């Protein structure tokens, strides 16, 4: 299986064939460290690491999936956050 992020500028990744997926949500603004939270389900077999933004695992089902993630920075006293929709195609 192969994962693709055809319309997402903020995700960088590699082939997710039999070895599994390894993608990272990249953030270019705000103060580190960031927190990453999947607000909706990521594709079956994948998971989002809340500390690193890495999407990893072995996809278990082909298809096109959309999920929403919220990224929060460490700005104080009020954290800044952004919510974005990501599309992953597993073929």
mmCIF file of N, CA, C and O in Angstrom, residues 2-67:
data_model
loop_
_atom_site.group_PDB
_atom_site.id
_atom_site.type_symbol
_atom_site.label_atom_id
_atom_site.label_comp_id
_atom_site.label_asym_id
_atom_site.label_seq_id
_atom_site.Cartn_x
_atom_site.Cartn_y
_atom_site.Cartn_z
ATOM 1 N N UNK A 2 0.383 2.299 -0.580
ATOM 2 C CA UNK A 2 1.129 3.548 -0.646
ATOM 3 C C UNK A 2 0.243 4.670 -0.113
ATOM 4 O O UNK A 2 -0.927 4.751 -0.463
ATOM 5 N N UNK A 3 0.793 5.531 0.735
ATOM 6 C CA UNK A 3 0.048 6.672 1.273
ATOM 7 C C UNK A 3 0.452 7.930 0.526
ATOM 8 O O UNK A 3 1.619 8.122 0.232
ATOM 9 N N UNK A 4 -0.504 8.774 0.248
ATOM 10 C CA UNK A 4 -0.218 10.039 -0.413
ATOM 11 C C UNK A 4 -0.952 11.161 0.299
ATOM 12 O O UNK A 4 -2.061 10.983 0.793
ATOM 13 N N UNK A 5 -0.330 12.322 0.334
ATOM 14 C CA UNK A 5 -0.928 13.533 0.870
ATOM 15 C C UNK A 5 -0.981 14.525 -0.288
ATOM 16 O O UNK A 5 -0.156 15.408 -0.385
ATOM 17 N N UNK A 6 -1.933 14.383 -1.220
ATOM 18 C CA UNK A 6 -1.885 15.167 -2.440
ATOM 19 C C UNK A 6 -2.092 16.659 -2.269
ATOM 20 O O UNK A 6 -1.573 17.436 -3.057
ATOM 21 N N UNK A 7 -2.814 17.093 -1.285
ATOM 22 C CA UNK A 7 -3.143 18.517 -1.187
ATOM 23 C C UNK A 7 -2.682 19.161 0.109
ATOM 24 O O UNK A 7 -3.139 20.229 0.461
ATOM 25 N N UNK A 8 -1.792 18.512 0.831
ATOM 26 C CA UNK A 8 -1.387 19.031 2.130
ATOM 27 C C UNK A 8 0.032 19.569 2.056
ATOM 28 O O UNK A 8 0.950 18.863 1.692
ATOM 29 N N UNK A 9 0.203 20.836 2.381
ATOM 30 C CA UNK A 9 1.518 21.465 2.328
ATOM 31 C C UNK A 9 2.320 21.186 3.593
ATOM 32 O O UNK A 9 3.535 21.278 3.582
ATOM 33 N N UNK A 10 1.650 20.874 4.681
ATOM 34 C CA UNK A 10 2.343 20.820 5.965
ATOM 35 C C UNK A 10 2.658 19.404 6.443
ATOM 36 O O UNK A 10 2.924 19.193 7.602
ATOM 37 N N UNK A 11 2.614 18.436 5.550
ATOM 38 C CA UNK A 11 2.951 17.067 5.934
ATOM 39 C C UNK A 11 4.067 16.581 5.033
ATOM 40 O O UNK A 11 4.044 16.768 3.831
ATOM 41 N N UNK A 12 5.070 15.967 5.620
ATOM 42 C CA UNK A 12 6.199 15.422 4.872
ATOM 43 C C UNK A 12 6.281 13.945 5.186
ATOM 44 O O UNK A 12 6.175 13.552 6.343
ATOM 45 N N UNK A 13 6.445 13.098 4.166
ATOM 46 C CA UNK A 13 6.485 11.674 4.465
ATOM 47 C C UNK A 13 7.092 10.823 3.382
ATOM 48 O O UNK A 13 7.518 11.309 2.345
ATOM 49 N N UNK A 14 7.103 9.530 3.646
ATOM 50 C CA UNK A 14 7.661 8.535 2.749
ATOM 51 C C UNK A 14 6.603 7.502 2.408
ATOM 52 O O UNK A 14 5.524 7.482 2.973
ATOM 53 N N UNK A 15 6.985 6.594 1.522
ATOM 54 C CA UNK A 15 6.124 5.488 1.136
ATOM 55 C C UNK A 15 5.705 4.711 2.386
ATOM 56 O O UNK A 15 6.482 4.535 3.294
ATOM 57 N N UNK A 16 4.466 4.272 2.402
ATOM 58 C CA UNK A 16 4.026 3.469 3.560
ATOM 59 C C UNK A 16 3.638 2.076 3.089
ATOM 60 O O UNK A 16 2.564 1.600 3.370
ATOM 61 N N UNK A 17 4.538 1.427 2.374
ATOM 62 C CA UNK A 17 4.295 0.075 1.889
ATOM 63 C C UNK A 17 4.251 -0.920 3.027
ATOM 64 O O UNK A 17 3.829 -0.612 4.127
ATOM 65 N N UNK A 18 4.740 -2.101 2.800
ATOM 66 C CA UNK A 18 4.619 -3.166 3.795
ATOM 67 C C UNK A 18 5.327 -2.824 5.105
ATOM 68 O O UNK A 18 4.991 -3.358 6.148
ATOM 69 N N UNK A 19 6.289 -1.890 5.053
ATOM 70 C CA UNK A 19 7.005 -1.513 6.269
ATOM 71 C C UNK A 19 6.237 -0.556 7.147
ATOM 72 O O UNK A 19 6.556 -0.381 8.308
ATOM 73 N N UNK A 20 5.234 0.104 6.624
ATOM 74 C CA UNK A 20 4.436 1.016 7.410
ATOM 75 C C UNK A 20 4.655 2.461 7.023
ATOM 76 O O UNK A 20 5.504 2.788 6.213
ATOM 77 N N UNK A 21 3.848 3.335 7.596
ATOM 78 C CA UNK A 21 3.886 4.756 7.275
ATOM 79 C C UNK A 21 4.774 5.499 8.245
ATOM 80 O O UNK A 21 4.952 5.084 9.377
ATOM 81 N N UNK A 22 5.303 6.617 7.788
ATOM 82 C CA UNK A 22 6.053 7.504 8.670
ATOM 83 C C UNK A 22 5.980 8.908 8.081
ATOM 84 O O UNK A 22 6.738 9.242 7.177
ATOM 85 N N UNK A 23 5.052 9.693 8.553
ATOM 86 C CA UNK A 23 4.821 11.052 8.089
ATOM 87 C C UNK A 23 4.934 11.996 9.269
ATOM 88 O O UNK A 23 4.661 11.608 10.404
ATOM 89 N N UNK A 24 5.290 13.247 8.993
ATOM 90 C CA UNK A 24 5.388 14.243 10.052
ATOM 91 C C UNK A 24 4.619 15.485 9.664
ATOM 92 O O UNK A 24 4.785 15.997 8.558
ATOM 93 N N UNK A 25 3.782 15.972 10.577
ATOM 94 C CA UNK A 25 3.126 17.262 10.384
ATOM 95 C C UNK A 25 4.157 18.316 10.750
ATOM 96 O O UNK A 25 4.646 18.350 11.878
ATOM 97 N N UNK A 26 4.515 19.143 9.783
ATOM 98 C CA UNK A 26 5.537 20.158 10.014
ATOM 99 C C UNK A 26 4.890 21.486 10.372
ATOM 100 O O UNK A 26 3.911 21.892 9.766
ATOM 101 N N UNK A 27 5.453 22.163 11.359
ATOM 102 C CA UNK A 27 4.955 23.452 11.823
ATOM 103 C C UNK A 27 6.067 24.474 11.652
ATOM 104 O O UNK A 27 7.209 24.226 12.028
ATOM 105 N N UNK A 28 5.725 25.623 11.070
ATOM 106 C CA UNK A 28 6.762 26.618 10.791
ATOM 107 C C UNK A 28 6.640 27.882 11.642
ATOM 108 O O UNK A 28 7.487 28.754 11.560
ATOM 109 N N UNK A 29 5.598 27.998 12.440
ATOM 110 C CA UNK A 29 5.423 29.187 13.272
ATOM 111 C C UNK A 29 5.071 28.785 14.689
ATOM 112 O O UNK A 29 4.760 27.634 14.955
ATOM 113 N N UNK A 30 5.094 29.757 15.588
ATOM 114 C CA UNK A 30 4.748 29.474 16.975
ATOM 115 C C UNK A 30 5.960 29.052 17.769
ATOM 116 O O UNK A 30 7.078 29.011 17.283
ATOM 117 N N UNK A 31 5.708 28.748 19.034
ATOM 118 C CA UNK A 31 6.786 28.407 19.970
ATOM 119 C C UNK A 31 6.756 26.918 20.290
ATOM 120 O O UNK A 31 5.723 26.366 20.637
ATOM 121 N N UNK A 32 7.922 26.278 20.190
ATOM 122 C CA UNK A 32 8.019 24.860 20.529
ATOM 123 C C UNK A 32 8.060 24.690 22.041
ATOM 124 O O UNK A 32 8.407 25.632 22.746
ATOM 125 N N UNK A 33 7.730 23.537 22.576
ATOM 126 C CA UNK A 33 7.249 22.357 21.864
ATOM 127 C C UNK A 33 5.778 22.494 21.486
ATOM 128 O O UNK A 33 5.035 23.290 22.067
ATOM 129 N N UNK A 34 5.382 21.691 20.499
ATOM 130 C CA UNK A 34 4.003 21.670 20.029
ATOM 131 C C UNK A 34 3.296 20.439 20.560
ATOM 132 O O UNK A 34 3.922 19.442 20.896
ATOM 133 N N UNK A 35 1.971 20.506 20.569
ATOM 134 C CA UNK A 35 1.138 19.353 20.885
ATOM 135 C C UNK A 35 0.250 19.092 19.682
ATOM 136 O O UNK A 35 -0.341 20.019 19.137
ATOM 137 N N UNK A 36 0.152 17.823 19.274
ATOM 138 C CA UNK A 36 -0.639 17.425 18.111
ATOM 139 C C UNK A 36 -1.753 16.504 18.581
ATOM 140 O O UNK A 36 -1.485 15.485 19.223
ATOM 141 N N UNK A 37 -2.995 16.847 18.241
ATOM 142 C CA UNK A 37 -4.136 16.031 18.661
ATOM 143 C C UNK A 37 -5.007 15.746 17.453
ATOM 144 O O UNK A 37 -5.425 16.683 16.751
ATOM 145 N N UNK A 38 -5.282 14.471 17.198
ATOM 146 C CA UNK A 38 -6.216 14.095 16.140
ATOM 147 C C UNK A 38 -7.630 14.316 16.676
ATOM 148 O O UNK A 38 -8.026 13.688 17.655
ATOM 149 N N UNK A 39 -8.359 15.225 16.060
ATOM 150 C CA UNK A 39 -9.726 15.522 16.498
ATOM 151 C C UNK A 39 -10.727 14.549 15.886
ATOM 152 O O UNK A 39 -11.832 14.400 16.386
ATOM 153 N N UNK A 40 -10.347 13.908 14.777
ATOM 154 C CA UNK A 40 -11.137 12.844 14.165
ATOM 155 C C UNK A 40 -10.185 11.680 13.909
ATOM 156 O O UNK A 40 -8.971 11.816 14.048
ATOM 157 N N UNK A 41 -10.709 10.533 13.527
ATOM 158 C CA UNK A 41 -9.890 9.327 13.371
ATOM 159 C C UNK A 41 -8.925 9.441 12.196
ATOM 160 O O UNK A 41 -9.291 9.898 11.120
ATOM 161 N N UNK A 42 -7.689 9.002 12.431
ATOM 162 C CA UNK A 42 -6.717 8.852 11.349
ATOM 163 C C UNK A 42 -7.028 7.525 10.656
ATOM 164 O O UNK A 42 -7.797 6.717 11.179
ATOM 165 N N UNK A 43 -6.459 7.256 9.478
ATOM 166 C CA UNK A 43 -6.757 5.998 8.779
ATOM 167 C C UNK A 43 -6.470 4.767 9.638
ATOM 168 O O UNK A 43 -5.577 4.793 10.492
ATOM 169 N N UNK A 44 -7.214 3.686 9.397
ATOM 170 C CA UNK A 44 -7.020 2.459 10.169
ATOM 171 C C UNK A 44 -5.573 1.985 10.114
ATOM 172 O O UNK A 44 -4.965 1.918 9.050
ATOM 173 N N UNK A 45 -5.023 1.693 11.292
ATOM 174 C CA UNK A 45 -3.664 1.195 11.404
ATOM 175 C C UNK A 45 -2.624 2.285 11.625
ATOM 176 O O UNK A 45 -1.473 1.994 11.903
ATOM 177 N N UNK A 46 -3.011 3.562 11.496
ATOM 178 C CA UNK A 46 -2.083 4.668 11.706
ATOM 179 C C UNK A 46 -2.414 5.381 13.008
ATOM 180 O O UNK A 46 -3.537 5.299 13.499
ATOM 181 N N UNK A 47 -1.422 6.101 13.552
ATOM 182 C CA UNK A 47 -1.654 6.880 14.769
ATOM 183 C C UNK A 47 -0.838 8.165 14.685
ATOM 184 O O UNK A 47 0.170 8.242 13.983
ATOM 185 N N UNK A 48 -1.288 9.181 15.399
ATOM 186 C CA UNK A 48 -0.612 10.477 15.455
ATOM 187 C C UNK A 48 0.029 10.629 16.827
ATOM 188 O O UNK A 48 -0.659 10.576 17.850
ATOM 189 N N UNK A 49 1.352 10.812 16.846
ATOM 190 C CA UNK A 49 2.068 11.011 18.108
ATOM 191 C C UNK A 49 1.840 12.443 18.563
ATOM 192 O O UNK A 49 2.164 13.391 17.838
ATOM 193 N N UNK A 50 1.281 12.635 19.752
ATOM 194 C CA UNK A 50 0.914 13.968 20.221
ATOM 195 C C UNK A 50 2.110 14.865 20.525
ATOM 196 O O UNK A 50 1.962 16.085 20.583
ATOM 197 N N UNK A 51 3.282 14.286 20.721
ATOM 198 C CA UNK A 51 4.462 15.084 21.053
ATOM 199 C C UNK A 51 5.334 15.423 19.848
ATOM 200 O O UNK A 51 5.994 16.456 19.839
ATOM 201 N N UNK A 52 5.345 14.553 18.842
ATOM 202 C CA UNK A 52 6.244 14.744 17.702
ATOM 203 C C UNK A 52 5.536 15.131 16.409
ATOM 204 O O UNK A 52 6.182 15.617 15.486
ATOM 205 N N UNK A 53 4.243 14.862 16.312
ATOM 206 C CA UNK A 53 3.523 15.112 15.067
ATOM 207 C C UNK A 53 3.745 14.036 14.020
ATOM 208 O O UNK A 53 3.324 14.176 12.881
ATOM 209 N N UNK A 54 4.384 12.929 14.407
ATOM 210 C CA UNK A 54 4.630 11.837 13.471
ATOM 211 C C UNK A 54 3.373 10.977 13.349
ATOM 212 O O UNK A 54 2.787 10.570 14.348
ATOM 213 N N UNK A 55 2.977 10.711 12.102
ATOM 214 C CA UNK A 55 1.883 9.792 11.802
ATOM 215 C C UNK A 55 2.557 8.494 11.390
ATOM 216 O O UNK A 55 3.290 8.462 10.404
ATOM 217 N N UNK A 56 2.330 7.426 12.153
ATOM 218 C CA UNK A 56 3.047 6.183 11.879
ATOM 219 C C UNK A 56 2.121 4.990 12.007
ATOM 220 O O UNK A 56 1.002 5.103 12.490
ATOM 221 N N UNK A 57 2.634 3.837 11.593
ATOM 222 C CA UNK A 57 1.889 2.594 11.669
ATOM 223 C C UNK A 57 1.828 1.927 10.319
ATOM 224 O O UNK A 57 2.440 2.376 9.351
ATOM 225 N N UNK A 58 1.080 0.860 10.240
ATOM 226 C CA UNK A 58 0.903 0.121 8.994
ATOM 227 C C UNK A 58 -0.570 0.223 8.591
ATOM 228 O O UNK A 58 -1.440 -0.255 9.322
ATOM 229 N N UNK A 59 -0.846 0.866 7.451
ATOM 230 C CA UNK A 59 -2.249 1.001 7.044
ATOM 231 C C UNK A 59 -2.876 -0.372 6.815
ATOM 232 O O UNK A 59 -2.217 -1.286 6.314
ATOM 233 N N UNK A 60 -4.138 -0.496 7.206
ATOM 234 C CA UNK A 60 -4.807 -1.794 7.107
ATOM 235 C C UNK A 60 -5.905 -1.826 6.062
ATOM 236 O O UNK A 60 -6.438 -2.894 5.771
ATOM 237 N N UNK A 61 -6.251 -0.664 5.489
ATOM 238 C CA UNK A 61 -7.347 -0.621 4.529
ATOM 239 C C UNK A 61 -7.087 0.467 3.500
ATOM 240 O O UNK A 61 -6.737 1.591 3.853
ATOM 241 N N UNK A 62 -7.267 0.125 2.221
ATOM 242 C CA UNK A 62 -7.103 1.105 1.151
ATOM 243 C C UNK A 62 -8.255 2.097 1.173
ATOM 244 O O UNK A 62 -9.348 1.796 1.628
ATOM 245 N N UNK A 63 -7.987 3.301 0.667
ATOM 246 C CA UNK A 63 -9.040 4.308 0.568
ATOM 247 C C UNK A 63 -8.469 5.698 0.766
ATOM 248 O O UNK A 63 -7.273 5.881 0.995
ATOM 249 N N UNK A 64 -9.345 6.678 0.655
ATOM 250 C CA UNK A 64 -8.978 8.070 0.903
ATOM 251 C C UNK A 64 -9.632 8.491 2.209
ATOM 252 O O UNK A 64 -10.837 8.322 2.380
ATOM 253 N N UNK A 65 -8.822 9.010 3.112
ATOM 254 C CA UNK A 65 -9.296 9.364 4.447
ATOM 255 C C UNK A 65 -8.975 10.818 4.739
ATOM 256 O O UNK A 65 -7.905 11.306 4.406
ATOM 257 N N UNK A 66 -9.908 11.491 5.386
ATOM 258 C CA UNK A 66 -9.666 12.849 5.875
ATOM 259 C C UNK A 66 -9.719 12.800 7.389
ATOM 260 O O UNK A 66 -10.564 12.116 7.965
ATOM 261 N N UNK A 67 -8.788 13.511 8.018
ATOM 262 C CA UNK A 67 -8.844 13.629 9.470
ATOM 263 C C UNK A 67 -8.460 15.047 9.850
ATOM 264 O O UNK A 67 -7.777 15.746 9.117
#
